[in-house]
XYZ file of N, CA and C in Angstrom:
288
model
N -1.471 5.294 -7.229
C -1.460 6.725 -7.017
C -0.158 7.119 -6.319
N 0.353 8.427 -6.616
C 1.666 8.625 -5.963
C 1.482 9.092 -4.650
N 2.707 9.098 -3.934
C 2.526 9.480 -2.362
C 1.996 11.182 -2.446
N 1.661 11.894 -1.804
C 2.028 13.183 -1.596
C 3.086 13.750 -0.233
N 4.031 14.702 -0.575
C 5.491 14.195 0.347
C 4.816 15.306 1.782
N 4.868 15.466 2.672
C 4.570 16.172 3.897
C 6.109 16.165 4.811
N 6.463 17.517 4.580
C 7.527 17.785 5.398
C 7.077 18.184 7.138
N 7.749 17.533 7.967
C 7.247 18.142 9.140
C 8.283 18.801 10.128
N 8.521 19.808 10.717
C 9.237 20.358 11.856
C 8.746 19.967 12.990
N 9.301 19.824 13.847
C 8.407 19.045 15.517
C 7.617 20.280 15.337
N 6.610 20.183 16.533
C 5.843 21.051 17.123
C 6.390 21.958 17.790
N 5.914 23.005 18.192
C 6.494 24.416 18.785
C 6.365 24.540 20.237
N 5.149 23.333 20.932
C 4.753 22.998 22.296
C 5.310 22.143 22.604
N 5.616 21.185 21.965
C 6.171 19.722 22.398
C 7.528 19.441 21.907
N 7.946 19.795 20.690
C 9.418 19.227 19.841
C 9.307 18.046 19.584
N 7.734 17.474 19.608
C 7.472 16.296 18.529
C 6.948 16.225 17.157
N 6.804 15.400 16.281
C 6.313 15.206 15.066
C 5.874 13.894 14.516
N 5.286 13.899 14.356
C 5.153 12.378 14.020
C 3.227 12.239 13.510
N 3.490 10.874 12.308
C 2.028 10.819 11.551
C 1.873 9.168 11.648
N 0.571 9.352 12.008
C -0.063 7.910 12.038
C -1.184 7.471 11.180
N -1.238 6.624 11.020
C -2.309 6.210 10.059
C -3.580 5.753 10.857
N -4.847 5.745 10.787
C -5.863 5.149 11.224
C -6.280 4.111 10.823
N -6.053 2.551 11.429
C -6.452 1.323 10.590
C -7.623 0.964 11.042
N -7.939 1.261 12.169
C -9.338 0.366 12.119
C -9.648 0.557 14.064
N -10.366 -0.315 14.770
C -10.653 0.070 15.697
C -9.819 -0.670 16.748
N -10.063 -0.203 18.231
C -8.627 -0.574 19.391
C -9.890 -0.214 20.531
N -10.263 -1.390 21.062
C -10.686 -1.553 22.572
C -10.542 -0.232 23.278
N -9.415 0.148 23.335
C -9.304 0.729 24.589
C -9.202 2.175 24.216
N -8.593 2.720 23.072
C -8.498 4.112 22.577
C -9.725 4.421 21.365
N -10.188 3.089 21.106
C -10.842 3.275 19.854
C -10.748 3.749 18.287
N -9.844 4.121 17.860
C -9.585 4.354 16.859
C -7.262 3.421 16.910
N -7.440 2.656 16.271
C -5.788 2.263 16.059
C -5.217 3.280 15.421
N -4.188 3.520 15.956
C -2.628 4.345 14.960
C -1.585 3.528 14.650
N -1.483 3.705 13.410
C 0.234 3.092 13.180
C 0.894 4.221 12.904
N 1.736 4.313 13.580
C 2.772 5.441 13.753
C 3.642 4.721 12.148
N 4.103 5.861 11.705
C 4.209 5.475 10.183
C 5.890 6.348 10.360
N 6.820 5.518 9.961
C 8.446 5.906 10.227
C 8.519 6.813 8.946
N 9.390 8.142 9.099
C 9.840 9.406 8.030
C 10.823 8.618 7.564
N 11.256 9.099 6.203
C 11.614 8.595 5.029
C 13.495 9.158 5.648
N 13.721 10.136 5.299
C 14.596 11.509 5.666
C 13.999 11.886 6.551
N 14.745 12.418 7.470
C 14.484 12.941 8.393
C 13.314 13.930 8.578
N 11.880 13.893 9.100
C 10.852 14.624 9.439
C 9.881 14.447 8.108
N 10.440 13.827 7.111
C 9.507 13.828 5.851
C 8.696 12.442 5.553
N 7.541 12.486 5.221
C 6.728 11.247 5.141
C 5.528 10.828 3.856
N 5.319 9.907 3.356
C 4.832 10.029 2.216
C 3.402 9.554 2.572
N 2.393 10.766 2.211
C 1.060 10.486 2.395
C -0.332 9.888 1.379
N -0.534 8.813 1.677
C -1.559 8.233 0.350
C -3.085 8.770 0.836
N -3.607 7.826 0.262
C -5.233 8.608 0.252
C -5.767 7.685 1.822
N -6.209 7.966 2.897
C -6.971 7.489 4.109
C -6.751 8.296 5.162
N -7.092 7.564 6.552
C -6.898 8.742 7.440
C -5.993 8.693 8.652
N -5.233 9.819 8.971
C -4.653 9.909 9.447
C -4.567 11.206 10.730
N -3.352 11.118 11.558
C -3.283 12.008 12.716
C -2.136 11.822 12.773
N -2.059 13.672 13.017
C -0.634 13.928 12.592
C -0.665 15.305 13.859
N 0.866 15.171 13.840
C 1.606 16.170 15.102
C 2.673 16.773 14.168
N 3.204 17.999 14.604
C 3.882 18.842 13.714
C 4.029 19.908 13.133
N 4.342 20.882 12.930
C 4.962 21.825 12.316
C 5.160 21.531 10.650
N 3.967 22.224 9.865
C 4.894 22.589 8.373
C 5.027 23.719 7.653
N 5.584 23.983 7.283
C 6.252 25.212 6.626
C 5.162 26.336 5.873
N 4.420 27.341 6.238
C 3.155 27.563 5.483
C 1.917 27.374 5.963
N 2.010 26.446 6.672
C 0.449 25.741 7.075
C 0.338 25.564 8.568
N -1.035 26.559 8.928
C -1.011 26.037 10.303
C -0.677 24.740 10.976
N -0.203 24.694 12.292
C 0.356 23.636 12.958
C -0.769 22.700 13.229
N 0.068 21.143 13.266
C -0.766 20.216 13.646
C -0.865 20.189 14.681
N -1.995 19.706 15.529
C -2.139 19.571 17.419
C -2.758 18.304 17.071
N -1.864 17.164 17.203
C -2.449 15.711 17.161
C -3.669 15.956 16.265
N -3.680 16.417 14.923
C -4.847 16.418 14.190
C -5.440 15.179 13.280
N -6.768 14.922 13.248
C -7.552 14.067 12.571
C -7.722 14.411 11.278
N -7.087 13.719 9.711
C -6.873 14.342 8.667
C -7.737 13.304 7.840
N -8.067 13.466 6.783
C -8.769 12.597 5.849
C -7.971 12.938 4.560
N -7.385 11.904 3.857
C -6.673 12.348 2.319
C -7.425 11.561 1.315
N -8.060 12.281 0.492
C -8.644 11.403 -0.622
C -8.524 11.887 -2.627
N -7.446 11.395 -3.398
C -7.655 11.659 -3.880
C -6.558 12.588 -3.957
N -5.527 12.595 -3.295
C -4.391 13.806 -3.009
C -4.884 14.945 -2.225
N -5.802 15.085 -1.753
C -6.625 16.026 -1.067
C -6.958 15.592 0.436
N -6.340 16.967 1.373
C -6.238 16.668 2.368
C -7.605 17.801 3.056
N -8.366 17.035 3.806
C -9.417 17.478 4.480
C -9.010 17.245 6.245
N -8.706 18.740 6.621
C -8.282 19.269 8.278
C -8.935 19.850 8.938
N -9.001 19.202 9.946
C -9.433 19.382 11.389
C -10.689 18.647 11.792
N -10.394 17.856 11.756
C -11.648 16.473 11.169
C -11.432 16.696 13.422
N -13.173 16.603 13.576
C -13.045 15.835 15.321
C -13.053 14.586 15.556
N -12.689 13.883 16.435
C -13.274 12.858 16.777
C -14.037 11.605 16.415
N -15.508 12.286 17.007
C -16.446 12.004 16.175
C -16.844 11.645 15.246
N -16.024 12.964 14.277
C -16.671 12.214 12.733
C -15.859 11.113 12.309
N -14.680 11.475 12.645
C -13.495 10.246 12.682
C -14.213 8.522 12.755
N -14.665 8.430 14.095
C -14.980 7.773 14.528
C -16.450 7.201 13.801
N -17.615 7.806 13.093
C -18.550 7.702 12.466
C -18.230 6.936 11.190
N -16.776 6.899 10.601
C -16.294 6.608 9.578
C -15.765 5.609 9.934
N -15.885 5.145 10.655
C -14.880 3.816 11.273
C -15.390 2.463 10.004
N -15.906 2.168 9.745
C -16.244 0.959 8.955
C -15.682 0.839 7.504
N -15.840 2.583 7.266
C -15.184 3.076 5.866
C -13.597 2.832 5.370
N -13.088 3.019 6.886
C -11.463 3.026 7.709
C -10.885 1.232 7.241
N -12.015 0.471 7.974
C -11.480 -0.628 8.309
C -11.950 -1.066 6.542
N -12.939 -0.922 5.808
C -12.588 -1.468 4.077
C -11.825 -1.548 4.093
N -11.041 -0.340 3.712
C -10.303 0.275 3.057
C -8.797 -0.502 3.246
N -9.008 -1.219 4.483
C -7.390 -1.899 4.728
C -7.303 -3.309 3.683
N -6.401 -3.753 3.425
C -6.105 -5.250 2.839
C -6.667 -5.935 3.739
């Protein structure tokens, strides 16, 4: 499946940006991030799983460290916590 491309501007509170992927679970924060490096500058290529993302994009309300689900090229926002976290087993398949 192809990437889908996500341009990001830092944030408007912070002057950060940045997208992580959710792999699986972490002792101490509970949910792992891999901070996932932009291609070009602020731009990043998004596949189908879940992620949390900080940022500014062009059109679309701003991210605030948001919990995202992509499935399918389809991005499902403002995911809490919680459900995040309810999905955890789904998360960790899904890895190699």
């Amino acid at each position: 499946m192809k990437p889908q491309i996500l341009h990001l501007m830092p944030n408007t509170t912070d002057e950060k940006r940045w997208v992580a992927e959710i792999t699986g679970e972490d002792p101490t924060f509970k949910l792992k991030r891999d901070f996932q490096p932009d291609g070009p500058e602020g731009v990043w290529e998004i596949y189908d799983g879940w992620y949390q993302i900080h940022g500014q994009a062009t059109g679309v309300s701003p991210f605030n460290k948001e919990y995202v689900h992509v499935k399918n090229g389809r991005m499902l926002r403002h995911l809490n916590f919680r459900y995040v976290l309810a999905h955890l087993e789904d998360i960790k398949a899904a890895e190699p």
